[in-house]
CSV table of C-alpha atoms in Angstrom, one decimal:
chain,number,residue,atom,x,y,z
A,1,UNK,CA,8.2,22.1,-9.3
A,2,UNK,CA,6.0,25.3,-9.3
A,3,UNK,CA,7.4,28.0,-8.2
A,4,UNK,CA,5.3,28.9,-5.7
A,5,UNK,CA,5.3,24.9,-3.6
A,6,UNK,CA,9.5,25.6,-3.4
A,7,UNK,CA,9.0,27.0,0.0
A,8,UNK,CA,6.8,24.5,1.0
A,9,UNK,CA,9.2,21.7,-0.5
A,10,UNK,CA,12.2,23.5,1.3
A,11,UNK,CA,10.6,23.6,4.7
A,12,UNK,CA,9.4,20.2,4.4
A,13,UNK,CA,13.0,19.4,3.7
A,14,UNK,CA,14.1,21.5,6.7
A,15,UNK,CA,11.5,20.0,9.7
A,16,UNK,CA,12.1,16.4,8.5
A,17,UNK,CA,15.8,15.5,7.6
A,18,UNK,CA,16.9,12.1,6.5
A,19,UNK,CA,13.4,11.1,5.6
A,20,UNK,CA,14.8,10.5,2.2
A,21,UNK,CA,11.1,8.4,1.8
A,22,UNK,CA,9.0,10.8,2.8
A,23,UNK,CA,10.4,13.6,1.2
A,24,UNK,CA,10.6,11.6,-2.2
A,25,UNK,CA,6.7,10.7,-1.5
A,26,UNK,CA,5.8,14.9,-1.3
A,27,UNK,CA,8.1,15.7,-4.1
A,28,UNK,CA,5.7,13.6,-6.3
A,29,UNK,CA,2.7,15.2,-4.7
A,30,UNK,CA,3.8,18.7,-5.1
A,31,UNK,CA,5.0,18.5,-8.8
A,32,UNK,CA,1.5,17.9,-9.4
A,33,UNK,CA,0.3,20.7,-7.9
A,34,UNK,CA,1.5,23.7,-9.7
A,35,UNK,CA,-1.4,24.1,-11.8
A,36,UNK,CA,-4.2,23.6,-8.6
A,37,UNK,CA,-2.6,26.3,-7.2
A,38,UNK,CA,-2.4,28.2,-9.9
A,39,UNK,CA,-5.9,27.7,-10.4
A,40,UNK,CA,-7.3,27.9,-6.6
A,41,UNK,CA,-4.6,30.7,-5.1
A,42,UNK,CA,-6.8,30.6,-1.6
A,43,UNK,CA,-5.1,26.9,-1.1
A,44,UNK,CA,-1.6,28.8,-0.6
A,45,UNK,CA,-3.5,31.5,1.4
A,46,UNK,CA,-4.4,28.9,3.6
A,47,UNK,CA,-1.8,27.4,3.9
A,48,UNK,CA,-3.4,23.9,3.1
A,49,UNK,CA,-0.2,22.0,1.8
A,50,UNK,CA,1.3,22.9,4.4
A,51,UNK,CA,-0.5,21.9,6.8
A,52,UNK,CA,-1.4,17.9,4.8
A,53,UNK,CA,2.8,17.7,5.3
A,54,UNK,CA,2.5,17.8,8.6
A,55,UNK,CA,1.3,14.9,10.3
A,56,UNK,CA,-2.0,15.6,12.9
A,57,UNK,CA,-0.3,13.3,15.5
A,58,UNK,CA,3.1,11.3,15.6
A,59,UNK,CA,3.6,9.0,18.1
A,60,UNK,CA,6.7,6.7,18.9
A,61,UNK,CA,6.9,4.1,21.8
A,62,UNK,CA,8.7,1.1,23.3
A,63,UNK,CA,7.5,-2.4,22.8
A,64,UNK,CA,9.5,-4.4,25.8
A,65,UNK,CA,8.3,-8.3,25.3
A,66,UNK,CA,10.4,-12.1,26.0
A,67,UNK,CA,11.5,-14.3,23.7
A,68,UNK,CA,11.5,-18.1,23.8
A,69,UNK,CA,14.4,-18.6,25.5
A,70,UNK,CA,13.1,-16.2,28.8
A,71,UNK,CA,15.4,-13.3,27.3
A,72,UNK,CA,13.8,-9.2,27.0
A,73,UNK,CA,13.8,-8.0,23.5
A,74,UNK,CA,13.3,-4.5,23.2
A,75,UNK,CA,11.5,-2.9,19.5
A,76,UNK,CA,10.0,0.8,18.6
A,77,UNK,CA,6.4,1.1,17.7
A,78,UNK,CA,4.8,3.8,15.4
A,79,UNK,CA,1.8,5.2,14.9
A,80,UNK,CA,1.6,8.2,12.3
A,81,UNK,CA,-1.7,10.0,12.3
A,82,UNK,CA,-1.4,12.2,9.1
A,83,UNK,CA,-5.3,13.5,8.4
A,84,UNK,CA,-8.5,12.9,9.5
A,85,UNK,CA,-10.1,15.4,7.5
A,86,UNK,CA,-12.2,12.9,5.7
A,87,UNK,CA,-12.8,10.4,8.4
A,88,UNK,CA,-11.1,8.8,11.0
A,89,UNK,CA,-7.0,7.7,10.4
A,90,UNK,CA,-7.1,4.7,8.4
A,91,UNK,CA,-3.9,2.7,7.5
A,92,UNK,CA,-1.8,-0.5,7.6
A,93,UNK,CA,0.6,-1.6,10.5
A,94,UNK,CA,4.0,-3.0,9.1
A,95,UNK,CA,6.4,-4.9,10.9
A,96,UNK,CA,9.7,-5.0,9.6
A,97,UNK,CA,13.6,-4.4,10.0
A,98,UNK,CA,13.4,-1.4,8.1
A,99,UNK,CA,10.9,0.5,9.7
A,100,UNK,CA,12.0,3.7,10.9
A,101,UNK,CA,9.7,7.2,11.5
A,102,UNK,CA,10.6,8.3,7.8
A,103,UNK,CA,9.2,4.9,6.5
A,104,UNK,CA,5.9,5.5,8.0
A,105,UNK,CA,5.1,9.1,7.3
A,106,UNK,CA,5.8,8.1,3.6
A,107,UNK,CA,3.4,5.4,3.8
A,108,UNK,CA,0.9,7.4,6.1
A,109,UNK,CA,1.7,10.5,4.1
A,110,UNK,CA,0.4,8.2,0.6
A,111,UNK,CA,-2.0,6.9,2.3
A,112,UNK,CA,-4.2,10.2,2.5
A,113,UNK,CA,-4.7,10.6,-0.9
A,114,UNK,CA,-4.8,6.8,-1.5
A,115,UNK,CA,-7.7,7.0,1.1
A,116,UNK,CA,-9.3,9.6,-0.8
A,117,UNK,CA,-9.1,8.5,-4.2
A,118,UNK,CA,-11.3,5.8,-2.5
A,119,UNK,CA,-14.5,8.1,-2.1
A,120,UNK,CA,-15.0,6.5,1.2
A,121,UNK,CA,-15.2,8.5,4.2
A,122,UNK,CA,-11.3,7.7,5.6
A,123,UNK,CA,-8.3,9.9,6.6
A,124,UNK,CA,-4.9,9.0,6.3
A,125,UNK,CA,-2.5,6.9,8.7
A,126,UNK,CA,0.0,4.3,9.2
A,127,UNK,CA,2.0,2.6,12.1
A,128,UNK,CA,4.0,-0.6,12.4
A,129,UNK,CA,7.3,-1.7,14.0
A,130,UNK,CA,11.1,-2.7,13.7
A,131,UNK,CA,10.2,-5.9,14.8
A,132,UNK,CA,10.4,-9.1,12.3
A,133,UNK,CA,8.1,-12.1,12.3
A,134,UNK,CA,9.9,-13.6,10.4
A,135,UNK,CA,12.0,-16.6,11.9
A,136,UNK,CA,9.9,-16.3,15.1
A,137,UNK,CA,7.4,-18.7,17.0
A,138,UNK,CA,3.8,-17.9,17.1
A,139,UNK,CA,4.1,-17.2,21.2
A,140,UNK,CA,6.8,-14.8,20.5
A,141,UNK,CA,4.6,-12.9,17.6
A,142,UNK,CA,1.4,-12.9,19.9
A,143,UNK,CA,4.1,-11.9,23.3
A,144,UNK,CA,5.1,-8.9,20.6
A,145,UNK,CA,1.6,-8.2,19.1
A,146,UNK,CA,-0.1,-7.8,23.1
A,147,UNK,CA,2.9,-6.0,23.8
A,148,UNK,CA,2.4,-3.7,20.9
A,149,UNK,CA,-1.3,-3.3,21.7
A,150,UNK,CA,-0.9,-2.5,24.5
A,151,UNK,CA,0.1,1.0,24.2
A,152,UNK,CA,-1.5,1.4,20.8
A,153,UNK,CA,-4.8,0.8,22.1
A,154,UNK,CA,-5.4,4.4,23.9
A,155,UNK,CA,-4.7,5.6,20.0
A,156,UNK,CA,-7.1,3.8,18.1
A,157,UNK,CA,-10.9,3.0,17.8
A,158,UNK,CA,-13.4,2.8,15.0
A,159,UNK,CA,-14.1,6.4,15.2
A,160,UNK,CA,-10.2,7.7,15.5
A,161,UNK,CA,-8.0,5.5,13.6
A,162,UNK,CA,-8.6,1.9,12.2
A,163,UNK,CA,-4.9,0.1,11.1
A,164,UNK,CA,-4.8,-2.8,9.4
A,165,UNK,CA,-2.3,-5.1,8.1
A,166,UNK,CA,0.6,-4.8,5.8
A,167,UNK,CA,4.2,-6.5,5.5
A,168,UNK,CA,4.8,-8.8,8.1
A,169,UNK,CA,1.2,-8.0,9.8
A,170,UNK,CA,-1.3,-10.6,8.6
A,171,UNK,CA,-4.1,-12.5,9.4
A,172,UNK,CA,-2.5,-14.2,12.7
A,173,UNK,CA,-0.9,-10.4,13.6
A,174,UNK,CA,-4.4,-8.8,13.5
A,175,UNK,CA,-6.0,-12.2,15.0
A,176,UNK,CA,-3.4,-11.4,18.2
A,177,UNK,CA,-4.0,-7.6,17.9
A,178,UNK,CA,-7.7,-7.8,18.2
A,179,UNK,CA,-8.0,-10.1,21.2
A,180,UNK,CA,-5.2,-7.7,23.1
A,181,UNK,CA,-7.4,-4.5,22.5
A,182,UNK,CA,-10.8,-6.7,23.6
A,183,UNK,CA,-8.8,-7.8,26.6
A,184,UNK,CA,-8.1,-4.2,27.9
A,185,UNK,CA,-10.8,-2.3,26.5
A,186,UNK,CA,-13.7,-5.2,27.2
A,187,UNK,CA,-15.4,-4.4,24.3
A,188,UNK,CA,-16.1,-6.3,20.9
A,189,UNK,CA,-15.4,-3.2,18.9
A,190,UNK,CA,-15.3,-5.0,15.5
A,191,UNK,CA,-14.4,-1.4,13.6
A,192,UNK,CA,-11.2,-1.0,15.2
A,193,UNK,CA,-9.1,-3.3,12.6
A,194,UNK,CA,-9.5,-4.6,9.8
A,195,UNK,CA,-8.5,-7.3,7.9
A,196,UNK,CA,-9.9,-9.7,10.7
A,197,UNK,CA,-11.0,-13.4,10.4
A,198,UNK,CA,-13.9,-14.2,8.1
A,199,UNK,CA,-15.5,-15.9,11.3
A,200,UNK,CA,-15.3,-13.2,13.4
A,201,UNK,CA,-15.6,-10.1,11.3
A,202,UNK,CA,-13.5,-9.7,8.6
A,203,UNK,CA,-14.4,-9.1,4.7
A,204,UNK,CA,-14.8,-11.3,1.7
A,205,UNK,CA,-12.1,-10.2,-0.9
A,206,UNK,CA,-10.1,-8.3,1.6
A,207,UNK,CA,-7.4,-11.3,1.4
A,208,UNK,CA,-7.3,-10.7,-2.7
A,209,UNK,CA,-8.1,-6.6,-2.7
A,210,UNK,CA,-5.2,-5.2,-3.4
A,211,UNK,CA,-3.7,-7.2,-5.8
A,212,UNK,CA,-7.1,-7.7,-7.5
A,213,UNK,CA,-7.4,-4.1,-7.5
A,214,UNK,CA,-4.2,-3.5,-9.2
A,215,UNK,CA,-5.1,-5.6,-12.3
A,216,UNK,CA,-8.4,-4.0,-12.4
A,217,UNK,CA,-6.9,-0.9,-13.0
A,218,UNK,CA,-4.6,-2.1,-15.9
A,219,UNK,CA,-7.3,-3.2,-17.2
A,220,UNK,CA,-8.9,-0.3,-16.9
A,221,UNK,CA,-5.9,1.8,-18.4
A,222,UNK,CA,-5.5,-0.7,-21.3
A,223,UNK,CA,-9.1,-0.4,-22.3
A,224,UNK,CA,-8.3,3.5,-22.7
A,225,UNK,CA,-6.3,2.6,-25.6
A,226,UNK,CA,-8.5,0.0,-26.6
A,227,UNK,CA,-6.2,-2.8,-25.4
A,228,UNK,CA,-6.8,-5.4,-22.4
A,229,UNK,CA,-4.7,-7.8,-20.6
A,230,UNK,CA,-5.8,-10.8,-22.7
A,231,UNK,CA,-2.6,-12.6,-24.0
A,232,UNK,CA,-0.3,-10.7,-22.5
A,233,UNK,CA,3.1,-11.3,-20.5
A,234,UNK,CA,3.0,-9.6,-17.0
A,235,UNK,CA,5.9,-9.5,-15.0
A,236,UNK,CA,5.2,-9.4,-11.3
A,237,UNK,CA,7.6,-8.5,-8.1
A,238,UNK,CA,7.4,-10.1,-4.9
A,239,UNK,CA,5.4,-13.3,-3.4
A,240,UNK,CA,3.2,-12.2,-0.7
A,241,UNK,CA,-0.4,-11.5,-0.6
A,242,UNK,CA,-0.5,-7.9,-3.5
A,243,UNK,CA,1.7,-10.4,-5.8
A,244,UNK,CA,-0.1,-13.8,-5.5
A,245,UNK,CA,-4.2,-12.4,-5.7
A,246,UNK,CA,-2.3,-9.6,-8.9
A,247,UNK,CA,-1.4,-13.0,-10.4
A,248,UNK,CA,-4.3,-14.6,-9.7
A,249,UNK,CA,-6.6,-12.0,-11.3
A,250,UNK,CA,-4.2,-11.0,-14.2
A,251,UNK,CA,-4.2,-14.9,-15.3
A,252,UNK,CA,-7.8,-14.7,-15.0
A,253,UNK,CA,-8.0,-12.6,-17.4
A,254,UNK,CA,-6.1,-14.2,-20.1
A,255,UNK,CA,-2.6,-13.1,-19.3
A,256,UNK,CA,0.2,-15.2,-19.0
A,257,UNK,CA,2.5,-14.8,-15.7
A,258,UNK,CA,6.0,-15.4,-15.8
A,259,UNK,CA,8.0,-13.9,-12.3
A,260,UNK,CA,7.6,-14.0,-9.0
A,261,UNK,CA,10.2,-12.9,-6.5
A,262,UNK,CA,11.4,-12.6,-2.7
A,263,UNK,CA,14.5,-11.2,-1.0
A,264,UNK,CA,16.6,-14.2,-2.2
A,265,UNK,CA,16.0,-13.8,-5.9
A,266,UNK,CA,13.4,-14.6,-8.5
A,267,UNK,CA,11.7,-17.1,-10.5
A,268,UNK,CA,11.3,-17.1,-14.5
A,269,UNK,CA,8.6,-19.7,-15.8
A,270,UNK,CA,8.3,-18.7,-19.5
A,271,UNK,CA,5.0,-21.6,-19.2
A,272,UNK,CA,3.2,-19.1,-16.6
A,273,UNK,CA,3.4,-19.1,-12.9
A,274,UNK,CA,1.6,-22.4,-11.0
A,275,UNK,CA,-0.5,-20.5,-9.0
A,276,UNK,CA,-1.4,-23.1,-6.3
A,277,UNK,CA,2.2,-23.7,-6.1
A,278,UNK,CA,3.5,-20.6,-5.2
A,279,UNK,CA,0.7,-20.3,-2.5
A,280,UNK,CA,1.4,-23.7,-1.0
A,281,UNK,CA,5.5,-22.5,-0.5
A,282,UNK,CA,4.6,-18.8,0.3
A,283,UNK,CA,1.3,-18.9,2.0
A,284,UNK,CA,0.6,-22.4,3.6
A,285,UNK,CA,4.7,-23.0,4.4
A,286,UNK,CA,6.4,-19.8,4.6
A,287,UNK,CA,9.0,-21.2,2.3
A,288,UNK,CA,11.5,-19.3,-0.1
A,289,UNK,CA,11.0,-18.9,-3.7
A,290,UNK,CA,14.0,-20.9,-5.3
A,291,UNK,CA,12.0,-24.1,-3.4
A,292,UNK,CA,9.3,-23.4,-6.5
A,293,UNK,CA,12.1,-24.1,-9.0
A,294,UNK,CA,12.7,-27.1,-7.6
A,295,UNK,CA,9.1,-28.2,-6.9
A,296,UNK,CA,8.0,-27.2,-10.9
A,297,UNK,CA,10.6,-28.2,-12.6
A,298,UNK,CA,10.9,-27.7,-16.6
A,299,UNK,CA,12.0,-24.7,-18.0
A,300,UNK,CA,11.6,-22.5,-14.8
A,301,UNK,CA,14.6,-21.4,-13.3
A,302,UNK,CA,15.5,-18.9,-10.1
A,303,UNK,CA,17.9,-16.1,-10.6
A,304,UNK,CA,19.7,-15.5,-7.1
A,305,UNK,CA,19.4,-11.9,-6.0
A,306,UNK,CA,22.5,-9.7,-7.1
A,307,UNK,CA,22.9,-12.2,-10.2
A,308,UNK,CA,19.8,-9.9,-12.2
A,309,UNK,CA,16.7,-8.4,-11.8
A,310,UNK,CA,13.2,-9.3,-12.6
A,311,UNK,CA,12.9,-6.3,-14.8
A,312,UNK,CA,14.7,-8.1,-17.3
A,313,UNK,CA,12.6,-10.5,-18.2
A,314,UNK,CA,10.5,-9.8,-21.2
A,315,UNK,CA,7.2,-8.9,-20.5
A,316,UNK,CA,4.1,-6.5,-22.0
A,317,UNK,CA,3.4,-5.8,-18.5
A,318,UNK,CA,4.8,-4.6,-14.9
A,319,UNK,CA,3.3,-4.8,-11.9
A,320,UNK,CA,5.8,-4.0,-8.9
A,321,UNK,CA,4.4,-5.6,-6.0
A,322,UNK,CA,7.2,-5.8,-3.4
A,323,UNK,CA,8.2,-2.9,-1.6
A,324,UNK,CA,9.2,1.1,-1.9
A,325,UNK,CA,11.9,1.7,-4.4
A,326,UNK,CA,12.2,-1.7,-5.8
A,327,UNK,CA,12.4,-0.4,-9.4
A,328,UNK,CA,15.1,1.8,-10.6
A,329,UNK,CA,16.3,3.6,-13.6
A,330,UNK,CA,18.1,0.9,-15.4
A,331,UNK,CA,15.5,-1.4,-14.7
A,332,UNK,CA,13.0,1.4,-16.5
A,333,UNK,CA,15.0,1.1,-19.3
A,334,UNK,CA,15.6,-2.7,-19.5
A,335,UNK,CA,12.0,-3.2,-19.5
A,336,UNK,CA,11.6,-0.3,-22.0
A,337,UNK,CA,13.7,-1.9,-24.1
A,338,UNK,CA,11.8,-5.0,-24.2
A,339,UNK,CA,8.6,-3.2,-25.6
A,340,UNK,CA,7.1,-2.7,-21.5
A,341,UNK,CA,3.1,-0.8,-22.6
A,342,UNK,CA,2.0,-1.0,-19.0
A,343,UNK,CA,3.3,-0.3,-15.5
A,344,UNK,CA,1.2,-0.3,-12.2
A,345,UNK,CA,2.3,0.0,-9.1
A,346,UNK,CA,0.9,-3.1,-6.5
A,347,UNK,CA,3.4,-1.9,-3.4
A,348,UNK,CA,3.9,1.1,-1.9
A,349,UNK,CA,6.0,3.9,-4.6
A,350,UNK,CA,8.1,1.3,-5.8
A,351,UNK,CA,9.4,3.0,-8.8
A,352,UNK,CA,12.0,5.7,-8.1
A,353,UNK,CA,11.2,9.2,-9.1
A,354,UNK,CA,14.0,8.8,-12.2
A,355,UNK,CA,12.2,5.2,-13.9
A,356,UNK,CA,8.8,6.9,-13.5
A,357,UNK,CA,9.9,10.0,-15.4
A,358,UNK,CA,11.4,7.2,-18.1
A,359,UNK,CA,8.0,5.7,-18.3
A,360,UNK,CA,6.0,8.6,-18.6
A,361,UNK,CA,8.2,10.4,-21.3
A,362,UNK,CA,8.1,6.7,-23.3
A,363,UNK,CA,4.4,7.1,-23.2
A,364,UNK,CA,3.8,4.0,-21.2
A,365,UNK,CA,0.7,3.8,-18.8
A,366,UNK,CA,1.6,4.4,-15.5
A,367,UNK,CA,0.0,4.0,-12.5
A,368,UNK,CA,1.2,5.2,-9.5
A,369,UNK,CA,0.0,3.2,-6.2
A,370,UNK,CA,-1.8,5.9,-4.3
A,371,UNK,CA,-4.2,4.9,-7.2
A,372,UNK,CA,-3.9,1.3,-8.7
A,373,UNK,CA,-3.6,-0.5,-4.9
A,374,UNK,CA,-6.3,1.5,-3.3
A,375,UNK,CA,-8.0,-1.5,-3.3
A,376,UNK,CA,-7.3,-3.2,-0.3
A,377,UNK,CA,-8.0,0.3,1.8
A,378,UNK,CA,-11.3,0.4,-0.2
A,379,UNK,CA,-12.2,-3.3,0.9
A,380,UNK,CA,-11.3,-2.7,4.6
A,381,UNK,CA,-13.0,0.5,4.3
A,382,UNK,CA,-16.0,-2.1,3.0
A,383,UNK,CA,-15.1,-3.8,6.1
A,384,UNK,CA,-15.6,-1.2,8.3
A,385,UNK,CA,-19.4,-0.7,6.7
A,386,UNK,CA,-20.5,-4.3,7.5
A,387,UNK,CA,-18.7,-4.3,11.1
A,388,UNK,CA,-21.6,-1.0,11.4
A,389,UNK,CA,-24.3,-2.4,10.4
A,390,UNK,CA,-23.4,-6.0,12.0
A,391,UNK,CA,-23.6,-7.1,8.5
A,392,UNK,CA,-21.7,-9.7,6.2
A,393,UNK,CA,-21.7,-9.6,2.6
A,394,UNK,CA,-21.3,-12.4,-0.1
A,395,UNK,CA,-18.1,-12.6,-1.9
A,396,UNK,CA,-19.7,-11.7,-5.6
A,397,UNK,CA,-21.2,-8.4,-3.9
A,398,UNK,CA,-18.0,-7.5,-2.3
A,399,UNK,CA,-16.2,-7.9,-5.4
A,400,UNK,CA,-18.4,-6.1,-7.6
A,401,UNK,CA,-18.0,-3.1,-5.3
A,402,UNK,CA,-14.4,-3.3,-5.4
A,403,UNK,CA,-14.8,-3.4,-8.9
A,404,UNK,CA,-17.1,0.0,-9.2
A,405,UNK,CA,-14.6,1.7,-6.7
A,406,UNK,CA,-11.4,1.0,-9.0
A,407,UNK,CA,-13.0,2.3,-11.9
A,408,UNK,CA,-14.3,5.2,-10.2
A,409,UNK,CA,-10.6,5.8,-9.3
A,410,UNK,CA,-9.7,5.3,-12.9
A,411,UNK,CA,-11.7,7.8,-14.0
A,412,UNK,CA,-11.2,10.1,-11.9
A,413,UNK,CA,-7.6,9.9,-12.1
A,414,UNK,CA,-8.1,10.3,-15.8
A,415,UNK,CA,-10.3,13.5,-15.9
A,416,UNK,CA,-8.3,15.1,-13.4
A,417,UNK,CA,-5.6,14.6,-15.3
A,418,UNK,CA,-7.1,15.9,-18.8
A,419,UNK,CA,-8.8,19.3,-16.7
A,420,UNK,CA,-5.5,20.1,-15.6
A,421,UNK,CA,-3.7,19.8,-19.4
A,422,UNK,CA,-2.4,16.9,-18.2
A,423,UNK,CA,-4.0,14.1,-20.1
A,424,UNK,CA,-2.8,10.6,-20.0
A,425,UNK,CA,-0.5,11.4,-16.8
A,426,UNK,CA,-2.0,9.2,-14.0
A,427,UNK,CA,0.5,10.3,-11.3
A,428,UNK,CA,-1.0,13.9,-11.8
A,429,UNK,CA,-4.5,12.8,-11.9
A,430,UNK,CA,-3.8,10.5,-8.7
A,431,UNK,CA,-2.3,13.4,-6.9
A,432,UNK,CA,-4.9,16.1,-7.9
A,433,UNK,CA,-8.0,14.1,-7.3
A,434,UNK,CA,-6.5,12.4,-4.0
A,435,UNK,CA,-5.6,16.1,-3.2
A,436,UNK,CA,-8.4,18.4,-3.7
A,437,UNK,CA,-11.0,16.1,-1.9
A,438,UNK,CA,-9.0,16.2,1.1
A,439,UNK,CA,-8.1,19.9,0.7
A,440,UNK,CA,-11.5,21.5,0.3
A,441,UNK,CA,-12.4,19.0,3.2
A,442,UNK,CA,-9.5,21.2,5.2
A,443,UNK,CA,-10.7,24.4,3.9
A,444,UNK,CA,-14.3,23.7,5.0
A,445,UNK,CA,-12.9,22.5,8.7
A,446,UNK,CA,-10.7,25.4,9.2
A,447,UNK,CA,-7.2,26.1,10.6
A,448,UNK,CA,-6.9,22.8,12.5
């Protein structure tokens, strides 16, 4: 790290302890930096990157609702605010075990240069809750969701902040959402979330954007060395919605599919993944992914979790799709040493700090998420234009505009990367483009 971004790193460190997530997310960020502010010395004057650490607004509250059997559960709700300087806070809401303040200022914290990268007209946020649908009956989710709402609704609105979904927050989670914030607010504001019902709102391709997105930009990244997808073996984490629509596209394409995972453990089918299999077990009946073994039979077979990792597996290509931190060191090098030319990243950072360094000095491509699943922001952003205009686009159109946007982020990424003497290093050109939108957006604003 430059230098000159040590005191920003240390009192980063100092206002925000224990937020091992965040503080790993600007650590990535600022070792970018050293030669933007090298270059543009009135960013330090200014104190910009000091100010983008620090979220505009951070708000925590209770979320009292009753179970099925009559009893009070009590869960913590979040919403972090990080920067409107582009447009109002746009970001997912996640409901999980695991979400604690530290957990959403890394995803919020992402999401501003993610949002950026975009070229739409969206700031930076994120929000969500300890609480876990998973196990519970619809009433309960839609007791939690109006519960939820119910405070977050004097936070939000199409012109402030517009969540949307992410893990454990999906189409039924918005669907409840939505009708809580109409209830109090009696208005049809269609902008406030996104990732709504195709009947009553949502986009086309917003289902498949992020996982489409990230194979896009593989693509992209393979075409720069005259390469492409076609024939390949892809290794892909996780079974939710990034993993399945990433599978869907990368087959598309010509590659061949072998993993899919959950928390129990993966799957290895050396024959390529049955799409429409996985999707009946994880989509239609939230099932576990061991149950596709036994549905497919043949050569597939499910390695419990803590018995190996899905990094293991041979493969040309890696698409973590999961969750943060998913993909460590000695998975780096096991997939390294099975000849790995491609990594992008469908979650949220879930390479550690040490397996991206591993990747980057192998001369693998690498694309960091902030870049390669911008998608799904860019197609609620996309959203958010024909919720405006009380408009509704065909699925071809929508797609094709996805399309442009993740080449646009490509490129960018790339030239960024090569004016800064960087060239081929996609976590730098994410970080530099991402960042110098949003700070001459602050600069132009001033101190606020």
């Amino acid at each position: 790290m430059d230098e000159k971004l040590q005191p920003v790193r240390d009192a980063v460190l100092k206002r925000n302890p224990g937020e091992k997530e965040f503080i790993q997310a600007v650590d990535e960020v600022l070792e970018s930096l050293g030669p933007v502010v090298s270059r543009r010395p009135e960013l330090l004057d200014a104190s910009v990157i000091e100010r983008i650490c620090e979220p505009e607004r951070q708000i925590i509250f209770r979320v009292p609702w009753v179970d099925d059997a009559g009893k009070v559960q009590i869960n913590r709700g979040f919403r972090v605010e990080f920067n409107s300087a582009l447009g109002p806070y746009k970001g997912g809401l996640r409901f999980h075990p695991s979400v604690y303040l530290g957990i959403i200022k890394f995803l919020g914290f992402e999401q501003i240069f993610k949002n950026s990268l975009t070229g739409m007209p969206i700031g930076g946020g994120k929000g969500g809750s300890d609480f876990s649908p998973a196990g519970r009956s619809d009433e309960e989710v839609m007791r939690f969701c109006q519960s939820f709402m119910t405070e977050l609704y004097r936070h939000i609105g199409e012109y402030t902040d517009v969540p949307a979904g992410d893990i454990g927050v999906g189409g039924r989670e918005i669907g409840y959402l939505f009708g809580q914030y109409k209830r109090i607010t009696n208005r049809y504001e269609s902008g406030v979330l996104t990732g709504k019902g195709l009947s009553w709102g949502g986009s086309l391709v917003r289902t498949e954007a992020t996982g489409y997105g990230t194979v896009m930009f593989v693509q992209d990244m393979l075409a720069s060395r005259n390469d492409t997808l076609d024939g390949k073996t892809v290794s892909v984490s996780g079974s939710g919605n990034v993993a399945i629509y990433a599978t869907e596209l990368a087959q598309r394409f010509g590659a061949n599919v072998v993993t899919a995972s959950d928390s129990s453990g993966y799957v290895h089918d050396p024959k390529g993944i049955d799409l429409d299999l996985l999707k009946q077990i994880k989509d239609v009946e939230r099932g576990r992914i061991n149950e596709y073994v036994e549905r497919r039979g043949g050569s597939a077979k499910f390695i419990p979790s803590g018995k190996g990792s899905v990094w293991e597996v041979s493969t040309d290509v890696a698409l973590p799709c999961a969750t943060q931190n998913e993909l460590h060191g000695k998975d780096a090098k096991a997939l390294l040493s099975n000849g790995v030319v491609a990594v992008a990243e469908g979650a949220n950072m879930p390479t550690t700090a040490e397996a991206t360094r591993l990747f980057q000095n192998a001369d693998v491509l690498f694309a960091p998420g902030k870049a390669a699943n911008a998608g799904g922001v860019a197609t609620s952003a996309l959203e958010m234009q024909q919720n405006a205009s009380r408009d509704s686009w065909g699925f071809d159109y929508t797609y094709d505009r996805l399309r442009e946007i993740m080449r646009g982020i490509h490129d960018n990424c790339a030239a960024s990367a090569e004016d800064y003497g960087l060239p081929g290093n996609y976590v730098a050109g994410a970080n530099i483009s991402g960042f110098m939108k949003v700070a001459d957006a602050m600069l132009a604003q001033g101190v606020i």
